[in-house]
Short mmCIF file of C-alpha atoms in Angstrom, two decimals:
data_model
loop_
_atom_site.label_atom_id
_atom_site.label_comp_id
_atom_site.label_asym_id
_atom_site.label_seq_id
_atom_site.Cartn_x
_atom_site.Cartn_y
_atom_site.Cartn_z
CA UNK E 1 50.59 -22.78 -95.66
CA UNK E 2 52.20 -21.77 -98.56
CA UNK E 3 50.24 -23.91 -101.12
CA UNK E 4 47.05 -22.89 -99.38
CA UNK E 5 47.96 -19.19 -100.46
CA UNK E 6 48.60 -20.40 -103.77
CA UNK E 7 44.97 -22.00 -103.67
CA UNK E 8 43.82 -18.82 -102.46
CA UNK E 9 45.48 -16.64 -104.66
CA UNK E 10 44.63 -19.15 -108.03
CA UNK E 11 40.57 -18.75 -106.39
CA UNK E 12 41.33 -14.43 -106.36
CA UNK E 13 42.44 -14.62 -109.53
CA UNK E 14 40.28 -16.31 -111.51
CA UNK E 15 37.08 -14.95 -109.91
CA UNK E 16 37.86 -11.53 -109.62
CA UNK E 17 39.88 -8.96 -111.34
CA UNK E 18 42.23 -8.06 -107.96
CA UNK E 19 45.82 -7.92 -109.15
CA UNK E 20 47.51 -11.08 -107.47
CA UNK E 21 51.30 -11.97 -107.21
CA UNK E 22 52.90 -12.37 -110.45
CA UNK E 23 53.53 -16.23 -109.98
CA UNK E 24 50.07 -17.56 -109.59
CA UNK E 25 48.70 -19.00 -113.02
CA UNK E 26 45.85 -21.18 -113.75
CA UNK E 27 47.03 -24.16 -112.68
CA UNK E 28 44.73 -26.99 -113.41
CA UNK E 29 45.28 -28.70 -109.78
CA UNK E 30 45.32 -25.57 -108.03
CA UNK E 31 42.48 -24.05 -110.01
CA UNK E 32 40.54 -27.79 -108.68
CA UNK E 33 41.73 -27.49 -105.28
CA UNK E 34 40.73 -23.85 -105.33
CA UNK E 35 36.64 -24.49 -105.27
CA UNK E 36 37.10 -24.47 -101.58
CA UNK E 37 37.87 -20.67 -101.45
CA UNK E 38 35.11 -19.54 -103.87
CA UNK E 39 32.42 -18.60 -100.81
CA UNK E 40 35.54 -16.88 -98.93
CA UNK E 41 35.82 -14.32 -101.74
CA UNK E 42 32.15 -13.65 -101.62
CA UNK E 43 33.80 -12.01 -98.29
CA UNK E 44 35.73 -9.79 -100.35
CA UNK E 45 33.19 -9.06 -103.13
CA UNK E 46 30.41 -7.85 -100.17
CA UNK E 47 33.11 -6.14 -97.95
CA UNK E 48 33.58 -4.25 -101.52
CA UNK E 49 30.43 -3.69 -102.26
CA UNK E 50 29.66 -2.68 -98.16
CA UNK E 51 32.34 -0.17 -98.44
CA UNK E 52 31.75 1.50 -100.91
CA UNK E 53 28.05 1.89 -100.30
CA UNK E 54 29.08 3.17 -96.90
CA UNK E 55 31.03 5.78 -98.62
CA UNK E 56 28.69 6.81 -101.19
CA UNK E 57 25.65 6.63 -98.23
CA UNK E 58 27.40 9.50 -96.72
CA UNK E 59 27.80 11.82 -100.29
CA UNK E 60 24.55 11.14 -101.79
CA UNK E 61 20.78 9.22 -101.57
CA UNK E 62 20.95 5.19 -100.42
CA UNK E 63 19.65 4.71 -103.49
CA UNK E 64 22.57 5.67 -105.30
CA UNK E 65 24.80 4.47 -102.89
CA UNK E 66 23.15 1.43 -103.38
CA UNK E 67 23.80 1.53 -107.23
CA UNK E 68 27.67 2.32 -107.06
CA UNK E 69 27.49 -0.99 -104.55
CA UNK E 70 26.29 -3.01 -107.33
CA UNK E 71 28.74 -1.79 -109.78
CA UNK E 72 31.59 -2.20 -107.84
CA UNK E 73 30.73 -6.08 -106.77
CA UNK E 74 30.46 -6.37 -111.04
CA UNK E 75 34.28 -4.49 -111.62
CA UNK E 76 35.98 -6.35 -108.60
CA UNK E 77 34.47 -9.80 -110.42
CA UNK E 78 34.33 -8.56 -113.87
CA UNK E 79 30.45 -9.44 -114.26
CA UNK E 80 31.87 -12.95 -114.05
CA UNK E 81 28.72 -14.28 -112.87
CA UNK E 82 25.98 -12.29 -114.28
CA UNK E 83 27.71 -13.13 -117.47
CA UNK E 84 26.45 -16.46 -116.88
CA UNK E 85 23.37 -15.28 -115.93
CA UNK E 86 23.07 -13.66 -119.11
CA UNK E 87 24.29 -16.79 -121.37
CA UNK E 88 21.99 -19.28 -119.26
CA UNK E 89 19.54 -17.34 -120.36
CA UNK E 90 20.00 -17.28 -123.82
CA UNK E 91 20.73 -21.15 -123.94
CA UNK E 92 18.09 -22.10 -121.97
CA UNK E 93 15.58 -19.44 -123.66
CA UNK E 94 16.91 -20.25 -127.29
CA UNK E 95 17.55 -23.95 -127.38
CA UNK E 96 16.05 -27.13 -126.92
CA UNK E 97 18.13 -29.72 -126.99
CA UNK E 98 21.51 -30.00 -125.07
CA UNK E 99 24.05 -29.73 -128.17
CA UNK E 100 21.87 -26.21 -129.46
CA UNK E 101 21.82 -24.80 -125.20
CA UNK E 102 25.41 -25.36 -125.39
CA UNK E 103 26.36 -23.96 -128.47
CA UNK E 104 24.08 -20.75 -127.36
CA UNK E 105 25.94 -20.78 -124.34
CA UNK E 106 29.22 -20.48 -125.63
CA UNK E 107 28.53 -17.76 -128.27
CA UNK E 108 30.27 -14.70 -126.63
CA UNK E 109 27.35 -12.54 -128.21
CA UNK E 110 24.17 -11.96 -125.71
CA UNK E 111 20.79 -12.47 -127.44
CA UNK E 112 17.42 -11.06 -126.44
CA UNK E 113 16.90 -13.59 -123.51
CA UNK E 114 20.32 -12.98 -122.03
CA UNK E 115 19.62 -9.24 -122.01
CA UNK E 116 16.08 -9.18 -121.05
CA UNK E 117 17.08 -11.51 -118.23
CA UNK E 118 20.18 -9.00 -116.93
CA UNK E 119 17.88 -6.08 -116.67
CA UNK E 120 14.86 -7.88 -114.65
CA UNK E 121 17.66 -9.42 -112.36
CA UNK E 122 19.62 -5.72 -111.90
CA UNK E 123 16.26 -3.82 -111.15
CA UNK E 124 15.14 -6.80 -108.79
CA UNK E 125 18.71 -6.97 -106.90
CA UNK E 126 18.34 -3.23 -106.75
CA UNK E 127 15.23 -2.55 -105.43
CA UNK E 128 15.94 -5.66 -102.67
CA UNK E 129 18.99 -4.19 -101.58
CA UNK E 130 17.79 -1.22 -101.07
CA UNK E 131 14.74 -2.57 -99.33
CA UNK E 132 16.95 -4.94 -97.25
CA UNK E 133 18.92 -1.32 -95.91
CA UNK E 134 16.25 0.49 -95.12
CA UNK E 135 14.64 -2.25 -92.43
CA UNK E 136 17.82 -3.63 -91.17
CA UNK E 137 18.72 -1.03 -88.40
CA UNK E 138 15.16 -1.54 -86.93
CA UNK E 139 14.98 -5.52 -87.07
CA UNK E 140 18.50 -5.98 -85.64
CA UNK E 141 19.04 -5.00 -82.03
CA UNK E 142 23.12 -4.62 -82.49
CA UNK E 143 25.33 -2.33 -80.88
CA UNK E 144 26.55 -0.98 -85.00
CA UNK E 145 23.75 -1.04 -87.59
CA UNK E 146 26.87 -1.28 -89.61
CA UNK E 147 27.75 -4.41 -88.96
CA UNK E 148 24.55 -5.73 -89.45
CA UNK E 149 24.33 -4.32 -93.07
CA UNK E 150 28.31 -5.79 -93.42
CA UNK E 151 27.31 -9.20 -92.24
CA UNK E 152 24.31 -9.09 -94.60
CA UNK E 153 25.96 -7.95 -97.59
CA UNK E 154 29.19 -10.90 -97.08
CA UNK E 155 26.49 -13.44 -96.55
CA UNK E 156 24.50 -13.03 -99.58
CA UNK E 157 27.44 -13.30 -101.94
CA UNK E 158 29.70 -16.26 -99.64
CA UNK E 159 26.34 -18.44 -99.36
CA UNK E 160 25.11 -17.84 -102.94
CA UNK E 161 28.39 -18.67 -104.00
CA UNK E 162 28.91 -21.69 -101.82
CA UNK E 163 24.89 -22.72 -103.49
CA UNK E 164 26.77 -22.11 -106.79
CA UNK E 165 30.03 -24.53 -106.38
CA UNK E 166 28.03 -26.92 -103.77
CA UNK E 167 26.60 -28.51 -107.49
CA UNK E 168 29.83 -29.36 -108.36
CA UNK E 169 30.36 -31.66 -105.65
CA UNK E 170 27.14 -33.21 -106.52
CA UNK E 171 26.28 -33.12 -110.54
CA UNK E 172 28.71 -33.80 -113.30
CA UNK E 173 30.42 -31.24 -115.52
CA UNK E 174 28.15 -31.13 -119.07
CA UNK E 175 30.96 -29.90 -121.65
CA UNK E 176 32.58 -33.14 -123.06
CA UNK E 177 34.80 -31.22 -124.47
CA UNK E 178 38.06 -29.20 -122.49
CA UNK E 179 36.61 -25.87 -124.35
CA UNK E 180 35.34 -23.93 -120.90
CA UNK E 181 37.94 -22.59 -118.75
CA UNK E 182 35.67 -23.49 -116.26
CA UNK E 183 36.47 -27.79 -116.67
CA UNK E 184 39.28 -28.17 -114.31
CA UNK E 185 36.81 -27.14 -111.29
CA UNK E 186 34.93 -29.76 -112.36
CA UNK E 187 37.21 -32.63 -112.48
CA UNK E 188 37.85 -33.83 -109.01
CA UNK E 189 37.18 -33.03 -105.58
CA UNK E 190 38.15 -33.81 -101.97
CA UNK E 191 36.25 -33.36 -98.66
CA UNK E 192 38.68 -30.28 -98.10
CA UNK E 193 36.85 -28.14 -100.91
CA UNK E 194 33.42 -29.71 -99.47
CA UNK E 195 34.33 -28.49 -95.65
CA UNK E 196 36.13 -25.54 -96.85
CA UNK E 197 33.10 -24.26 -98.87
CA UNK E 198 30.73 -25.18 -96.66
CA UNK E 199 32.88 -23.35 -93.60
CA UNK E 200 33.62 -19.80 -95.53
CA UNK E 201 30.26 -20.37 -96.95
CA UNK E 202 27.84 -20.38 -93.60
CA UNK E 203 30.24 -18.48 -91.20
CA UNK E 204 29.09 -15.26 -91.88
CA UNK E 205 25.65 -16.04 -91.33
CA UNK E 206 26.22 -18.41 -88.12
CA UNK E 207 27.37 -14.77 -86.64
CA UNK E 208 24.81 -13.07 -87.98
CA UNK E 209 22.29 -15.39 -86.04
CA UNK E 210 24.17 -14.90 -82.75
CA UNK E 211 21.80 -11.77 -82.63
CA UNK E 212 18.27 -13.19 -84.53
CA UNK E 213 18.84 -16.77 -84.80
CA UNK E 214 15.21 -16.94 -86.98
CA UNK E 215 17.82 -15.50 -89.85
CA UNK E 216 18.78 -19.16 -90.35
CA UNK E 217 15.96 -19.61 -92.25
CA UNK E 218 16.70 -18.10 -95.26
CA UNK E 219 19.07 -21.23 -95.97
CA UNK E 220 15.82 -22.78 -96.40
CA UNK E 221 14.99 -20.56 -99.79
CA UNK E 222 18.70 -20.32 -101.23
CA UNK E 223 18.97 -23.92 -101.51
CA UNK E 224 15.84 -24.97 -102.66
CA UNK E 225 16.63 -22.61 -105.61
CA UNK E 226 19.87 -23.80 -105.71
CA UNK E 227 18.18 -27.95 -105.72
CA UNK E 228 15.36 -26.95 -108.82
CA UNK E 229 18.35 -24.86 -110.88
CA UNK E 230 20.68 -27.83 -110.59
CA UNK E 231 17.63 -30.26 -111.34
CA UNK E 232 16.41 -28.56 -114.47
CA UNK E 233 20.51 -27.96 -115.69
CA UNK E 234 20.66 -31.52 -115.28
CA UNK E 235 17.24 -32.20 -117.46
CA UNK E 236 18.53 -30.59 -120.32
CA UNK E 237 21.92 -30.63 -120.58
CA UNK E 238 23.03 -33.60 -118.37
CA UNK E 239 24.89 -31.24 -115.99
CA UNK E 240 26.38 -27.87 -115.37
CA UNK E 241 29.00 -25.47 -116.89
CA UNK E 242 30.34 -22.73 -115.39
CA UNK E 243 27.70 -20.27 -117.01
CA UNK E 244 24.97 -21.95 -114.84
CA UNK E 245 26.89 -21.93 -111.93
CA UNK E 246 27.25 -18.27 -112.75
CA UNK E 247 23.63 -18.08 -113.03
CA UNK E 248 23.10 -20.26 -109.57
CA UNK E 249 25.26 -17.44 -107.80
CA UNK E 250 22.97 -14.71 -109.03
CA UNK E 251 19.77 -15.89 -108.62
CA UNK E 252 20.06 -16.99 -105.13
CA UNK E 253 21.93 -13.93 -104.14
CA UNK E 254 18.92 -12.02 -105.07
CA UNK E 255 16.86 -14.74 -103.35
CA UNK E 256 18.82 -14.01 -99.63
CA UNK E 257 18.01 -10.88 -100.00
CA UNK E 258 14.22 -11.14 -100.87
CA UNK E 259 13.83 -14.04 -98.27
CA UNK E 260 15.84 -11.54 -95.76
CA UNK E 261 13.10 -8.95 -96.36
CA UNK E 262 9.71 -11.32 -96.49
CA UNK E 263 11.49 -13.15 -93.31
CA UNK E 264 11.05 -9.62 -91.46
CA UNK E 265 7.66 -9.20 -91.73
CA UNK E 266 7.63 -11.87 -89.54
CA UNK E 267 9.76 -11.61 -86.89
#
């Protein structure tokens, strides 16, 4: 139990910015071993982000609310992800071989691409999120609208995450090199971080279709996106990094909740 805490705690730490005990570190094996917690802390990223729209939904329009939601999921992860959004982006917009995408990649300074991209994917996650609010307490007969929204908001991030670290278990790490932080994920695996991701990754949304089972569906969407990112990463670069599993985590977030919303006007 106590290792797993250290797993746990390694996984906090280097995804979000939450303060952790002053004895975890990034351990290479623990950092490895700690893939298996990444959809668990999309729980605490959309609890977050749930809360504090709930707060901010009582003070002032949804719409706002919905905006001080987004930018507390970026401070509690430290834009970790769209980060990688933004690089994949420029590599993949800028370059066209594997050596130029990765050297793009890896330049800390975001280019055209990288920023046009961040703004379309901002406005987009906005205006679904607020879209996905406003019909949720009519298409789900629960006893707390609240919970629905909660439940919505922990499964975007813990499945877009577990879309995100499920190519790891089944692509190879591009970098040749030890230069991304990100390598030691990358190295080795067991079938704990495979259960483990796949458990904190789905549970949310195995609840959620207690009450509309048809919500299942949107698995359907995510991963698809999730199969033609990780195909065309591996046509030009031969892999992943951790910018474009960044990138995977962002797109199909926005993705649940767009599928969420078109899924509605069916059911």
């Amino acid at each position: 139990m106590k290792k797993e805490l250290h797993i746990f705690f390694t996984a906090l730490m280097f995804y979000t910015r939450i303060p952790c005990p002053a004895t975890i570190d990034h351990n290479p094996d623990y950092l490895n071993k700690a893939s298996r917690y990444f959809p668990l802390i999309g729980w605490i990223v959309g609890s977050v982000a749930f809360s504090v729209y709930c707060v901010f939904n009582y003070l002032v329009t949804p719409e706002i609310a919905v905006i001080f939601s987004m930018i507390a999921s970026v401070l509690v992860t430290g834009a970790f992800h769209e980060d990688g959004f933004a690089d994949v982006c420029d590599g993949f917009g800028g370059g066209w071989t594997k050596e130029k995408i990765l050297t793009i990649m890896k330049d800390s300074a975001i280019g055209a691409y990288g920023a046009i991209g961040l703004v379309l994917l901002l406005v987009l996650k906005f205006q679904a999120l607020t879209q996905l609010i406003n019909v949720s307490e009519t298409k789900f007969l629960i006893f707390n609208s609240q919970f629905t929204t909660l439940l919505l908001f922990v499964s975007a991030h813990s499945i877009s995450r577990l879309a995100a670290i499920s190519i790891v278990f089944t692509h190879q790490y591009s970098r040749e090199d030890a230069s991304s932080k990100s390598k030691p994920i990358a190295q080795s695996y067991s079938w704990k971080e495979v259960v483990g991701a796949f458990f904190f990754g789905l549970l949310p949304i195995i609840i959620l279709s207690y009450f509309q089972w048809p919500i299942l569906l949107v698995l359907i969407p995510v991963f698809l996106a999730r199969f033609f990112l990780a195909r065309y990463f591996q046509k030009w670069i031969d892999g992943y990094t951790g910018d474009c599993l960044g990138a995977t985590q962002q797109v199909c977030e926005v993705i649940f909740y767009i599928s969420v919303i078109a899924l509605w006007k069916f059911i």
